[in-house]
Coordinates of C-alpha atoms in Angstrom, one line a residue:
M1 CA 6.7 -20.5 14.7
Q2 CA 8.8 -17.8 16.2
L3 CA 8.7 -14.1 15.1
D4 CA 12.3 -13.1 15.3
S5 CA 12.6 -9.5 14.0
K6 CA 16.4 -9.7 13.9
I7 CA 16.7 -6.0 14.9
P8 CA 20.4 -5.3 15.4
D9 CA 21.7 -4.1 18.7
G10 CA 23.2 -0.6 19.3
P11 CA 22.1 3.0 18.9
L12 CA 19.2 3.5 16.5
S13 CA 21.3 5.7 14.2
E14 CA 24.0 3.0 13.9
K15 CA 21.9 -0.1 13.5
W16 CA 21.8 -0.3 9.7
D17 CA 25.4 0.6 9.1
K18 CA 26.7 -1.9 11.7
H19 CA 24.3 -4.6 10.4
R20 CA 25.5 -4.1 6.8
F21 CA 29.1 -4.5 8.0
K22 CA 28.4 -7.8 9.8
M23 CA 26.5 -9.3 6.9
K24 CA 28.0 -12.2 4.9
L25 CA 28.9 -11.4 1.4
V26 CA 28.8 -13.4 -1.9
N27 CA 31.8 -12.7 -4.0
P28 CA 31.2 -11.3 -7.5
A29 CA 32.0 -14.6 -9.3
N30 CA 29.7 -16.6 -7.1
K31 CA 26.8 -14.2 -7.6
R32 CA 26.5 -15.5 -11.1
K33 CA 25.7 -19.0 -9.7
F34 CA 22.5 -17.8 -8.0
K35 CA 19.0 -17.4 -9.5
I36 CA 16.6 -15.0 -8.0
I37 CA 12.9 -14.7 -8.9
V38 CA 11.3 -11.2 -8.5
V39 CA 7.5 -11.1 -8.7
G40 CA 6.2 -7.6 -9.6
T41 CA 7.6 -4.7 -11.6
G42 CA 6.4 -1.7 -9.6
L43 CA 8.9 0.5 -7.9
A44 CA 9.9 -2.1 -5.4
G45 CA 10.1 -5.0 -7.9
A46 CA 11.8 -3.0 -10.7
S47 CA 14.4 -1.5 -8.4
A48 CA 15.1 -4.9 -6.8
S49 CA 15.5 -6.5 -10.2
V50 CA 17.8 -3.8 -11.4
S51 CA 20.0 -3.8 -8.3
L52 CA 20.3 -7.5 -8.1
A53 CA 21.1 -7.9 -11.8
E54 CA 23.7 -5.1 -11.6
L55 CA 25.4 -7.1 -8.8
G56 CA 25.7 -10.1 -11.0
Y57 CA 22.8 -12.4 -9.9
E58 CA 20.7 -14.2 -12.5
V59 CA 17.3 -12.5 -12.2
M60 CA 13.9 -13.7 -13.5
T61 CA 11.3 -11.0 -13.3
F62 CA 7.5 -11.6 -13.6
C63 CA 4.6 -9.2 -14.1
I64 CA 0.9 -9.7 -14.9
Q65 CA 0.9 -6.7 -17.3
D66 CA 2.1 -6.6 -20.9
S67 CA 4.9 -4.2 -19.8
P68 CA 6.6 -3.4 -16.5
R69 CA 5.6 0.2 -17.2
R70 CA 2.0 -0.6 -16.4
A71 CA 2.6 -1.5 -12.8
H72 CA 0.4 0.3 -10.4
S73 CA 3.2 2.5 -9.1
I74 CA 2.7 4.5 -12.2
A75 CA -0.6 5.9 -10.7
A76 CA 1.1 7.6 -7.7
Q77 CA 0.7 11.4 -8.2
G78 CA 1.9 13.6 -5.4
G79 CA 5.6 12.9 -4.5
I80 CA 8.2 11.0 -2.6
N81 CA 9.6 12.0 0.8
A82 CA 13.2 12.5 1.7
A83 CA 15.0 14.4 4.5
K84 CA 17.2 16.6 2.3
N85 CA 16.1 19.8 4.0
Y86 CA 16.6 21.9 0.9
Q87 CA 14.0 24.2 2.2
N88 CA 16.0 24.8 5.4
D89 CA 12.8 24.6 7.4
G90 CA 14.0 22.4 10.2
D91 CA 13.7 18.9 8.6
S92 CA 16.1 16.1 9.4
I93 CA 16.4 12.3 9.3
W94 CA 15.3 12.3 12.9
R95 CA 12.2 14.5 12.2
L96 CA 11.2 12.3 9.2
F97 CA 11.6 9.2 11.5
H98 CA 9.5 10.8 14.2
D99 CA 6.8 12.0 11.8
T100 CA 6.5 8.5 10.3
I101 CA 6.3 6.8 13.7
K102 CA 3.7 9.3 15.0
G103 CA 1.8 9.2 11.7
G104 CA 1.5 5.4 12.0
D105 CA 0.1 5.9 15.5
F106 CA 3.1 4.1 17.1
R107 CA 2.4 0.7 15.6
S108 CA 5.6 0.2 13.6
R109 CA 9.2 -0.8 14.4
E110 CA 11.5 2.0 15.3
A111 CA 14.5 0.3 13.6
N112 CA 12.8 -0.1 10.3
V113 CA 11.4 3.4 10.2
Y114 CA 14.7 5.0 11.1
R115 CA 16.4 3.1 8.4
L116 CA 13.8 4.2 5.9
A117 CA 14.4 7.9 6.9
Q118 CA 18.1 7.3 6.7
I119 CA 18.0 5.9 3.2
S120 CA 15.6 8.5 1.9
N121 CA 18.2 10.9 0.8
N122 CA 20.1 8.3 -1.2
I123 CA 16.9 7.6 -3.2
I124 CA 16.7 11.1 -4.5
D125 CA 20.3 11.1 -5.6
Q126 CA 19.7 7.7 -7.3
C127 CA 16.6 9.0 -9.2
V128 CA 18.2 12.3 -10.2
A129 CA 21.1 10.3 -11.6
Q130 CA 18.6 8.2 -13.6
G131 CA 17.2 11.4 -15.1
V132 CA 13.9 11.6 -13.2
P133 CA 12.6 15.1 -13.9
F134 CA 11.8 16.4 -10.4
A135 CA 10.4 19.9 -10.2
R136 CA 13.0 22.6 -9.5
E137 CA 13.1 26.0 -7.9
Y138 CA 14.2 29.1 -9.9
G139 CA 17.8 28.7 -8.8
G140 CA 18.0 25.0 -10.0
Q141 CA 17.5 23.3 -6.6
L142 CA 15.0 20.5 -6.4
A143 CA 11.6 21.8 -5.2
N144 CA 9.7 20.5 -2.3
R145 CA 6.1 20.7 -1.1
S146 CA 4.2 19.6 2.1
F147 CA 2.1 16.5 2.7
G148 CA -0.1 15.4 5.5
G149 CA 1.3 14.7 8.9
A150 CA 4.3 17.0 8.6
Q151 CA 5.0 20.7 9.3
V152 CA 8.0 20.8 6.9
S153 CA 8.3 20.6 3.1
R154 CA 10.1 17.4 2.3
T155 CA 8.1 15.9 -0.7
F156 CA 9.9 15.8 -4.0
Y157 CA 7.6 15.7 -7.0
A158 CA 7.2 15.8 -10.8
R159 CA 3.9 17.7 -11.1
G160 CA 1.2 15.2 -10.5
Q161 CA 3.0 12.3 -12.2
T162 CA 5.7 11.4 -9.7
G163 CA 5.0 7.7 -9.7
Q164 CA 5.1 7.5 -13.5
Q165 CA 8.5 9.4 -13.7
L166 CA 10.1 7.3 -10.9
L167 CA 8.8 4.1 -12.6
L168 CA 10.2 5.2 -15.9
G169 CA 13.5 5.8 -14.3
A170 CA 13.6 2.3 -12.9
Y171 CA 12.2 0.8 -16.1
G172 CA 15.0 2.4 -18.1
S173 CA 17.6 0.8 -15.8
L174 CA 15.6 -2.5 -16.0
S175 CA 15.7 -2.4 -19.8
R176 CA 19.4 -2.0 -19.7
Q177 CA 19.7 -5.2 -17.7
I178 CA 17.3 -7.1 -19.9
A179 CA 19.3 -6.1 -23.0
A180 CA 22.5 -7.2 -21.2
G181 CA 20.9 -10.6 -20.6
K182 CA 21.1 -10.3 -16.8
V183 CA 17.3 -10.1 -16.4
K184 CA 14.9 -12.4 -18.1
L185 CA 11.5 -10.7 -18.2
F186 CA 8.3 -12.8 -18.1
T187 CA 5.2 -10.6 -18.9
R188 CA 1.6 -11.6 -18.7
R189 CA 2.4 -14.1 -16.0
E190 CA 0.5 -14.5 -12.7
M191 CA 2.1 -16.2 -9.7
L192 CA -0.4 -18.7 -8.4
D193 CA 1.7 -20.7 -5.9
L194 CA 5.0 -20.6 -4.0
V195 CA 7.2 -23.7 -4.1
V196 CA 8.8 -24.6 -0.8
I197 CA 11.5 -27.2 -0.6
D198 CA 13.1 -28.3 2.7
G199 CA 11.4 -25.3 4.4
K200 CA 12.9 -22.7 1.9
A201 CA 11.3 -20.8 -0.9
R202 CA 12.7 -22.2 -4.1
G203 CA 10.4 -21.1 -6.9
I204 CA 6.9 -20.3 -8.1
I205 CA 4.1 -21.7 -10.3
A206 CA 3.0 -19.1 -12.8
R207 CA 0.1 -19.1 -15.3
N208 CA 0.8 -17.7 -18.7
L209 CA -2.2 -15.4 -19.0
V210 CA -2.2 -15.5 -22.9
S211 CA -1.9 -19.3 -23.4
G212 CA -3.2 -20.5 -20.1
E213 CA -0.2 -22.8 -19.6
L214 CA 1.1 -23.4 -16.1
E215 CA 4.9 -22.8 -15.8
K216 CA 7.4 -24.0 -13.2
H217 CA 10.3 -21.7 -12.3
A218 CA 13.0 -22.6 -9.9
A219 CA 15.4 -20.2 -8.1
D220 CA 17.5 -19.9 -5.0
A221 CA 15.4 -17.1 -3.5
V222 CA 12.1 -15.4 -4.3
V223 CA 11.4 -11.7 -3.9
L224 CA 7.7 -10.8 -3.7
A225 CA 6.8 -7.2 -4.7
S226 CA 3.3 -7.7 -5.8
G227 CA 1.6 -4.7 -4.1
G228 CA -1.3 -4.4 -1.7
Y229 CA -4.9 -5.7 -1.2
G230 CA -7.0 -2.6 -1.5
N231 CA -9.1 -4.1 -4.3
A232 CA -10.7 -6.5 -1.7
F233 CA -13.1 -3.5 -1.3
Y234 CA -13.9 -3.7 -5.0
L235 CA -14.0 0.1 -5.3
S236 CA -10.5 1.6 -4.6
T237 CA -7.9 3.8 -6.3
N238 CA -5.9 0.7 -7.2
S239 CA -5.6 -0.5 -10.8
M240 CA -8.1 -3.1 -11.8
G241 CA -5.4 -5.8 -11.9
S242 CA -4.1 -5.2 -8.4
N243 CA -4.7 -8.3 -6.3
I244 CA -3.6 -10.3 -3.3
S245 CA -3.1 -13.7 -4.9
A246 CA 0.7 -14.0 -4.9
A247 CA 0.9 -12.8 -1.3
F248 CA -2.0 -15.1 -0.2
A249 CA -0.5 -18.1 -1.9
S250 CA 2.7 -17.4 0.1
Y251 CA 0.5 -17.1 3.3
R252 CA -1.0 -20.5 2.6
K253 CA 2.5 -21.9 2.3
G254 CA 3.6 -20.6 5.7
A255 CA 4.3 -16.9 5.4
S256 CA 2.6 -15.1 8.3
F257 CA 0.3 -12.2 7.4
A258 CA 0.7 -9.1 9.6
N259 CA -1.9 -6.4 10.5
P260 CA -4.4 -7.2 7.7
C261 CA -7.0 -4.8 9.2
F262 CA -4.7 -1.8 8.6
I263 CA -6.2 -0.3 5.4
Q264 CA -5.6 3.3 4.4
I265 CA -8.5 5.4 3.3
H266 CA -7.4 8.4 1.2
P267 CA -9.3 11.6 1.8
T268 CA -9.1 13.2 -1.6
C269 CA -10.7 11.0 -4.2
I270 CA -13.4 11.6 -6.8
P271 CA -16.7 10.4 -5.2
V272 CA -18.6 7.4 -6.3
H273 CA -21.1 8.3 -9.0
G274 CA -22.9 5.1 -10.0
T275 CA -23.8 1.6 -8.8
Y276 CA -21.8 -0.1 -11.5
Q277 CA -18.6 1.9 -11.2
S278 CA -15.6 -0.3 -11.3
K279 CA -12.9 1.8 -9.6
L280 CA -12.2 5.2 -8.0
T281 CA -9.8 8.0 -9.0
L282 CA -7.3 9.6 -6.7
M283 CA -6.8 13.4 -6.5
S284 CA -3.3 13.8 -5.1
E285 CA -2.9 14.8 -1.5
S286 CA -0.6 17.5 -2.8
L287 CA -3.7 19.5 -3.6
R288 CA -4.1 20.0 0.1
N289 CA -1.1 22.2 0.1
D290 CA -3.1 24.9 -1.7
G291 CA -6.6 23.7 -1.5
R292 CA -9.0 24.4 1.4
I293 CA -11.5 21.8 2.5
W294 CA -15.0 22.9 3.5
V295 CA -18.7 22.2 3.7
P296 CA -21.7 24.5 4.2
R297 CA -22.3 25.3 7.8
N298 CA -26.0 24.8 7.3
P299 CA -26.9 21.2 6.3
E300 CA -30.0 22.6 4.5
D301 CA -27.9 24.8 2.3
K302 CA -28.2 23.4 -1.3
R303 CA -26.8 26.5 -3.1
S304 CA -23.9 26.1 -5.6
P305 CA -20.5 26.8 -3.9
D306 CA -19.9 30.1 -5.5
Q307 CA -23.1 31.4 -3.9
I308 CA -22.1 30.5 -0.4
P309 CA -20.3 33.3 1.4
E310 CA -17.2 32.8 3.5
T311 CA -19.1 33.3 6.8
E312 CA -21.4 30.3 5.9
R313 CA -18.5 27.9 5.1
D314 CA -17.2 25.4 7.6
Y315 CA -13.4 24.9 7.1
Y316 CA -13.7 22.1 9.6
L317 CA -10.0 20.9 9.4
E318 CA -8.6 24.3 9.9
E319 CA -10.9 25.0 12.8
K320 CA -10.4 21.7 14.6
Y321 CA -6.7 21.2 13.8
P322 CA -5.2 24.8 13.7
R323 CA -1.5 23.6 13.7
F324 CA -1.8 21.2 10.7
G325 CA -5.1 22.4 9.2
N326 CA -5.8 20.8 5.8
L327 CA -2.5 18.8 6.1
V328 CA -3.5 16.4 8.9
P329 CA -2.7 12.8 8.3
R330 CA -4.9 10.8 5.9
D331 CA -6.8 8.8 8.5
V332 CA -7.8 12.0 10.4
A333 CA -8.9 13.9 7.3
S334 CA -10.9 10.9 6.0
R335 CA -12.8 10.4 9.2
S336 CA -13.5 14.1 9.5
A337 CA -15.0 14.1 6.0
K338 CA -17.2 11.2 6.9
V339 CA -18.4 13.0 10.1
Q340 CA -19.4 16.0 8.1
C341 CA -21.4 13.9 5.7
D342 CA -23.0 11.9 8.5
M343 CA -24.1 15.3 9.9
G344 CA -25.9 16.0 6.6
K345 CA -23.4 18.6 5.4
G346 CA -22.2 16.6 2.5
V347 CA -22.4 18.1 -1.0
G348 CA -23.2 16.9 -4.5
D349 CA -26.0 14.7 -5.7
T350 CA -25.2 11.9 -3.3
R351 CA -24.4 14.2 -0.4
L352 CA -21.2 12.0 0.1
A353 CA -18.6 14.6 -0.8
V354 CA -16.9 17.7 0.5
Y355 CA -15.3 20.6 -1.3
L356 CA -11.6 21.0 -2.1
D357 CA -11.3 24.6 -3.1
L358 CA -8.3 26.2 -4.7
K359 CA -9.9 29.6 -5.3
D360 CA -7.7 31.4 -2.7
A361 CA -4.5 29.8 -4.1
I362 CA -5.4 30.8 -7.7
K363 CA -6.1 34.3 -6.6
R364 CA -2.9 34.5 -4.6
D365 CA -0.4 32.9 -7.0
G366 CA -2.1 33.1 -10.3
R367 CA -3.6 30.4 -12.5
D368 CA -0.3 29.8 -14.4
V369 CA 1.5 28.9 -11.1
I370 CA -1.3 26.5 -10.1
T371 CA -1.3 25.0 -13.5
R372 CA 2.4 24.3 -13.4
K373 CA 2.0 22.5 -10.0
Y374 CA -1.2 20.6 -10.6
G375 CA -2.3 21.0 -14.3
N376 CA -2.6 17.3 -15.2
L377 CA -4.7 16.7 -12.0
F378 CA -7.1 19.5 -13.0
E379 CA -7.4 18.0 -16.5
M380 CA -8.1 14.5 -15.2
Y381 CA -10.7 15.9 -12.8
E382 CA -12.5 17.8 -15.6
K383 CA -12.5 14.8 -17.9
I384 CA -14.1 12.6 -15.3
T385 CA -16.6 15.0 -13.8
A386 CA -17.1 17.6 -16.6
Q387 CA -16.5 20.4 -14.1
N388 CA -13.7 22.9 -14.4
P389 CA -11.8 23.0 -11.0
Y390 CA -10.3 26.4 -11.9
E391 CA -13.8 27.8 -11.7
T392 CA -15.6 25.6 -9.2
P393 CA -14.3 23.6 -6.2
M394 CA -13.5 20.0 -6.6
M395 CA -15.7 17.5 -4.9
I396 CA -13.9 14.8 -3.0
Y397 CA -14.6 11.9 -0.7
P398 CA -12.4 9.2 1.0
A399 CA -11.7 6.0 -0.7
V400 CA -9.6 2.9 -0.1
H401 CA -6.1 3.6 -1.4
Y402 CA -3.2 1.7 0.3
T403 CA -2.7 -1.2 2.7
M404 CA -0.3 -1.0 5.6
G405 CA -0.7 -4.7 6.4
G406 CA 1.1 -7.3 4.5
L407 CA 3.3 -10.4 4.8
W408 CA 5.3 -10.3 8.0
V409 CA 9.0 -9.6 7.5
D410 CA 12.0 -9.3 9.7
Y411 CA 14.6 -6.4 9.6
N412 CA 16.1 -8.1 6.5
L413 CA 12.7 -8.1 4.8
M414 CA 12.6 -11.9 4.9
S415 CA 9.2 -13.5 5.7
T416 CA 8.7 -16.5 8.0
I417 CA 9.6 -18.7 5.1
P418 CA 13.4 -18.6 4.6
G419 CA 14.3 -17.4 1.2
L420 CA 11.1 -15.5 0.6
F421 CA 11.7 -11.8 0.8
V422 CA 8.8 -9.3 0.6
L423 CA 9.2 -5.7 -0.5
G424 CA 7.1 -2.5 -0.8
E425 CA 3.3 -2.6 -0.2
A426 CA 3.3 -6.4 0.0
N427 CA 5.0 -6.3 3.4
F428 CA 3.9 -4.6 6.6
S429 CA 7.1 -3.2 7.8
D430 CA 7.3 0.6 7.9
H431 CA 4.0 2.4 8.1
G432 CA 2.3 1.2 11.2
A433 CA -1.5 1.9 11.4
N434 CA -1.4 4.8 8.9
R435 CA 0.9 5.7 6.1
L436 CA 2.0 9.3 5.7
G437 CA 1.5 10.7 2.2
A438 CA 4.5 10.4 -0.2
S439 CA 6.0 7.5 1.9
A440 CA 4.9 4.6 -0.3
L441 CA 7.3 5.5 -3.2
M442 CA 10.0 6.1 -0.6
Q443 CA 9.6 2.6 0.9
G444 CA 9.3 0.8 -2.4
L445 CA 12.6 2.3 -3.7
A446 CA 14.4 2.0 -0.4
D447 CA 13.5 -1.8 -0.2
G448 CA 14.6 -2.4 -3.8
Y449 CA 17.6 -0.2 -4.4
F450 CA 19.2 -0.1 -0.9
I451 CA 18.1 -2.9 1.4
I452 CA 17.5 -6.2 -0.5
P453 CA 20.9 -6.2 -2.3
Y454 CA 22.5 -6.5 1.1
T455 CA 20.1 -8.8 2.9
I456 CA 19.5 -11.3 0.1
G457 CA 23.3 -11.7 -0.2
D458 CA 23.6 -12.4 3.5
Y459 CA 20.9 -15.1 3.1
L460 CA 22.5 -16.7 0.1
A461 CA 26.0 -16.7 1.6
Q462 CA 24.7 -18.8 4.6
A463 CA 21.9 -20.9 3.2
S464 CA 22.7 -24.5 2.3
L465 CA 20.9 -24.8 -1.0
D466 CA 20.9 -27.9 -3.2
T467 CA 20.5 -27.3 -6.9
S468 CA 16.8 -26.8 -7.4
R469 CA 15.2 -27.9 -10.7
E470 CA 11.7 -27.7 -12.1
D471 CA 11.3 -31.5 -12.2
H472 CA 11.5 -31.7 -8.3
N473 CA 8.4 -33.3 -6.9
A474 CA 7.5 -30.1 -4.9
F475 CA 7.0 -28.3 -8.2
N476 CA 4.8 -31.2 -9.5
E477 CA 2.7 -31.1 -6.4
S478 CA 2.2 -27.3 -6.4
S479 CA 1.4 -27.4 -10.1
L480 CA -1.2 -30.1 -9.6
Q481 CA -2.8 -28.2 -6.7
V482 CA -3.1 -25.1 -8.9
E483 CA -4.5 -27.1 -11.8
T484 CA -7.1 -28.7 -9.5
R485 CA -8.2 -25.3 -8.2
I486 CA -8.6 -24.0 -11.8
K487 CA -10.7 -27.0 -12.8
K488 CA -12.9 -26.5 -9.8
L489 CA -13.6 -22.9 -10.6
L490 CA -14.4 -23.8 -14.2
S491 CA -16.7 -26.7 -13.3
I492 CA -19.1 -24.8 -10.9
G493 CA -21.2 -23.3 -13.7
G494 CA -23.3 -21.2 -11.4
K495 CA -25.5 -18.2 -12.1
R496 CA -23.7 -15.2 -10.5
T497 CA -20.8 -13.5 -12.1
V498 CA -17.4 -13.0 -10.5
N499 CA -17.9 -9.2 -10.5
D500 CA -21.2 -9.6 -8.7
F501 CA -19.5 -11.5 -5.8
H502 CA -16.6 -9.1 -5.7
R503 CA -19.0 -6.1 -5.6
E504 CA -20.9 -7.6 -2.7
L505 CA -17.7 -8.4 -0.8
G506 CA -16.5 -4.8 -1.2
H507 CA -19.8 -3.5 0.1
I508 CA -19.6 -5.7 3.2
L509 CA -16.1 -4.6 3.9
W510 CA -16.6 -0.9 3.3
E511 CA -19.7 -0.8 5.5
N512 CA -18.4 -2.8 8.4
C513 CA -14.6 -2.7 8.2
G514 CA -13.9 0.5 6.4
M515 CA -13.3 4.0 7.8
T516 CA -14.8 3.1 11.1
R517 CA -15.6 -0.2 12.7
K518 CA -17.7 -1.5 15.6
E519 CA -17.6 -4.8 17.4
K520 CA -21.2 -5.7 16.3
D521 CA -20.6 -4.7 12.7
L522 CA -17.4 -6.8 12.5
E523 CA -19.2 -9.8 13.8
K524 CA -21.9 -9.2 11.2
A525 CA -19.3 -8.9 8.5
K526 CA -17.6 -12.1 9.6
K527 CA -20.8 -14.1 9.0
L528 CA -21.7 -12.3 5.8
I529 CA -18.3 -13.0 4.2
A530 CA -18.3 -16.7 5.3
D531 CA -21.8 -17.1 3.7
L532 CA -20.7 -15.2 0.6
R533 CA -17.6 -17.3 0.2
A534 CA -19.6 -20.6 0.6
E535 CA -22.0 -19.4 -2.1
F536 CA -19.1 -18.4 -4.4
W537 CA -17.8 -22.0 -4.5
E538 CA -21.3 -23.2 -5.3
N539 CA -22.8 -20.5 -7.6
V540 CA -20.0 -18.6 -9.4
L541 CA -20.1 -18.5 -13.2
V542 CA -16.7 -18.8 -14.9
G543 CA -16.8 -19.3 -18.7
G544 CA -14.2 -20.5 -21.1
T545 CA -11.3 -23.0 -20.4
G546 CA -8.1 -22.9 -18.5
K547 CA -6.0 -23.3 -21.7
E548 CA -6.7 -19.9 -23.2
F549 CA -6.7 -16.2 -22.5
N550 CA -9.5 -16.1 -19.9
Q551 CA -10.0 -12.9 -17.9
S552 CA -13.1 -14.4 -16.2
L553 CA -10.9 -17.2 -14.8
E554 CA -8.2 -14.7 -13.8
K555 CA -10.7 -12.6 -11.8
A556 CA -12.3 -15.7 -10.3
G557 CA -9.0 -16.8 -8.7
R558 CA -8.3 -13.4 -7.4
V559 CA -11.8 -12.9 -5.9
A560 CA -11.7 -16.3 -4.3
D561 CA -8.5 -15.1 -2.5
F562 CA -10.1 -11.8 -1.6
L563 CA -13.1 -13.6 0.0
Q564 CA -10.8 -15.8 2.1
F565 CA -8.6 -12.8 2.9
G566 CA -11.7 -10.7 3.9
E567 CA -12.4 -13.2 6.7
L568 CA -8.8 -12.7 7.9
M569 CA -9.1 -9.0 7.8
V570 CA -12.2 -8.9 9.9
M571 CA -10.7 -11.5 12.3
D572 CA -7.7 -9.2 12.8
A573 CA -9.9 -6.1 13.4
L574 CA -11.9 -8.0 16.0
A575 CA -8.7 -9.1 17.8
R576 CA -7.4 -5.5 18.0
K577 CA -9.6 -4.0 20.8
E578 CA -8.3 -0.5 20.5
S579 CA -8.3 2.3 18.0
C580 CA -5.1 3.3 16.3
G581 CA -4.5 5.2 13.0
C582 CA -6.8 3.8 10.3
H583 CA -8.2 1.1 12.6
F584 CA -10.9 3.3 14.2
N585 CA -13.1 1.2 16.3
E586 CA -16.0 3.4 17.6
D587 CA -16.0 1.4 20.8
F588 CA -12.6 2.8 21.6
Q589 CA -12.3 6.6 21.2
T590 CA -11.5 9.7 23.2
D591 CA -14.0 12.3 24.3
E592 CA -13.0 14.3 21.3
H593 CA -13.7 11.3 19.0
E594 CA -10.0 10.6 18.3
A595 CA -8.4 7.2 18.2
L596 CA -7.9 5.7 21.7
R597 CA -4.9 3.4 21.7
D598 CA -4.3 0.7 24.4
D599 CA -0.5 0.6 24.6
E600 CA -0.5 -1.8 27.5
N601 CA -2.3 -4.6 25.7
F602 CA -2.0 -3.9 21.9
C603 CA 1.4 -2.4 21.4
H604 CA 2.3 -5.2 19.0
V605 CA 2.3 -6.4 15.4
S606 CA -0.5 -9.0 14.8
A607 CA 0.7 -11.9 12.7
W608 CA -1.5 -14.7 11.5
E609 CA -0.3 -18.2 10.6
Y610 CA -2.3 -20.3 8.1
R611 CA -3.4 -23.6 9.7
G612 CA -5.2 -25.2 6.8
E613 CA -8.5 -24.9 5.0
G614 CA -11.4 -24.6 7.5
S615 CA -9.1 -24.1 10.5
R616 CA -8.8 -20.8 12.3
P617 CA -5.4 -19.1 11.7
K618 CA -3.0 -19.1 14.6
F619 CA -2.4 -15.7 16.2
H620 CA 1.1 -14.5 17.0
K621 CA 2.3 -11.2 18.1
E622 CA 5.6 -9.3 17.9
P623 CA 5.9 -6.8 20.8
L624 CA 6.9 -3.3 19.7
E625 CA 9.4 -1.5 21.9
F626 CA 10.0 2.2 21.8
E627 CA 13.2 3.5 23.2
N628 CA 13.7 6.7 21.2
V629 CA 10.2 8.2 21.0
E630 CA 7.6 8.7 23.7
L631 CA 4.3 6.9 23.3
T632 CA 1.8 9.8 23.4
Q633 CA -1.7 10.4 22.3
R634 CA -1.5 11.7 18.7
S635 CA -2.4 15.3 18.4
Y636 CA -2.4 17.6 15.3
K637 CA -4.2 20.5 17.0

């Protein structure tokens, strides 16, 4: 297998425009002859479905929820980046590109990241035209605020509900296409296998989650926009239904998996409060605009925060990183919070929390101004913790939030399986080893609205495709494999619940492959996960049948995939003998305890090829070349 990134020649700022011009086109009449499957209805999937249907393709869209509006994109709070420079504070496409490359610790492709920055301005125009209610300044101009890893204000927002408003904009457009008959929507369906015919992606096997029936769906191309794998850790900010199964099924069919060890830990989440908690809640990074993060200087100080004077507070980010202060990138802020708690300076009952204090901002701007910016976040925090953040500081601690790794794609967003395109968080392409805040929504919409309509047309115009039908033998074989796996899960009849296995896997990953890693811990995790996976297939308890609504069966299939993926994640972390961004291996750090990259040996994308059950995946690497930025040690001081 060859990893051909297909990056166009020419100057960085001209690559995308020249590439679009050279692409083959499908004429409007012929577009109606092609069927395209889109898996996922988050921002990437919904925007792709809308754009492709608007062009004339026949689109079939699948989601596991009862409505596209319930996709996890709705949970995004803080905003979406774009280089409009309305603030006139020095922003530009080039600066957004540079901040993103640097924020990812120089582990992403220059060409992809520049294209993302270039397209960002179009996204805002598209969303405003759809009626997305972005916040505005007094004069009517769209408002911006700052996010981590940047010294300019480039983040557009709708209070703390930006993801919801963007998704509703895309959903409104999607509804229009559904009503017009150009999109056929399949809700409560889960993709369980990818069908490959003559080396090309030609359809999927999906399970109807209500009836339990397996369905075969054929198409000329498949677009995967199924999100990330943060729920491998059990506790994360992801919705409970978020999973890796669609992407992992594609991996088992030949799609390489890139950088699986790159997992983003978000610094501002409500801390864990109980053993049987099922998920964590995000407090938007936008709060770091006005909030100050601190802990008591004295580890023995157990007083309430209002009783601790300024002189006895350690504003550790402001002191260590004076240029960026509380707006350092997420990986830096997360590790810094862990360090403080490891020193015994954590707060709260568990001592695994730090304070996020908006007292100064409320005093400076007034409560009404802060409420207009963050009111719904304050309400959410109070409902969960029973504490009023207007009167006492929020308590926060890092949690798994986003995954930079994903299926490997080339510049056209096509995987190593021709005809399988991967968008949004499901691919690896734009964020390197750490995603800057407010860039996830930007990437999802860029992929769906402005990239895939061009690149999938180029593929369809050149691919030699026979008419694919659901009675093809490849569909029968895939369906049989899926059915066999379901029967195996149901037949085990063990004594441990699916959630019990999932919780133990999450603990292993968090302790050994979480915010920090070490060689010996990773080796330990590798064995623990292998043993847990073996026990799962001997002792898991899955009730019910496969021909009914069965959430225990749904979870069992997803956890089985998480267990297998956990081994791959640890394998990738062991192979990357350096520290970069979120992959902080304590064996590789500077004297100041910052990530120590090894550009000579590890300036590449790691890509893993499935070699069959029981066989070690084959390792490939795509070298990363930097012609427009200088590879330097990241510094936010």
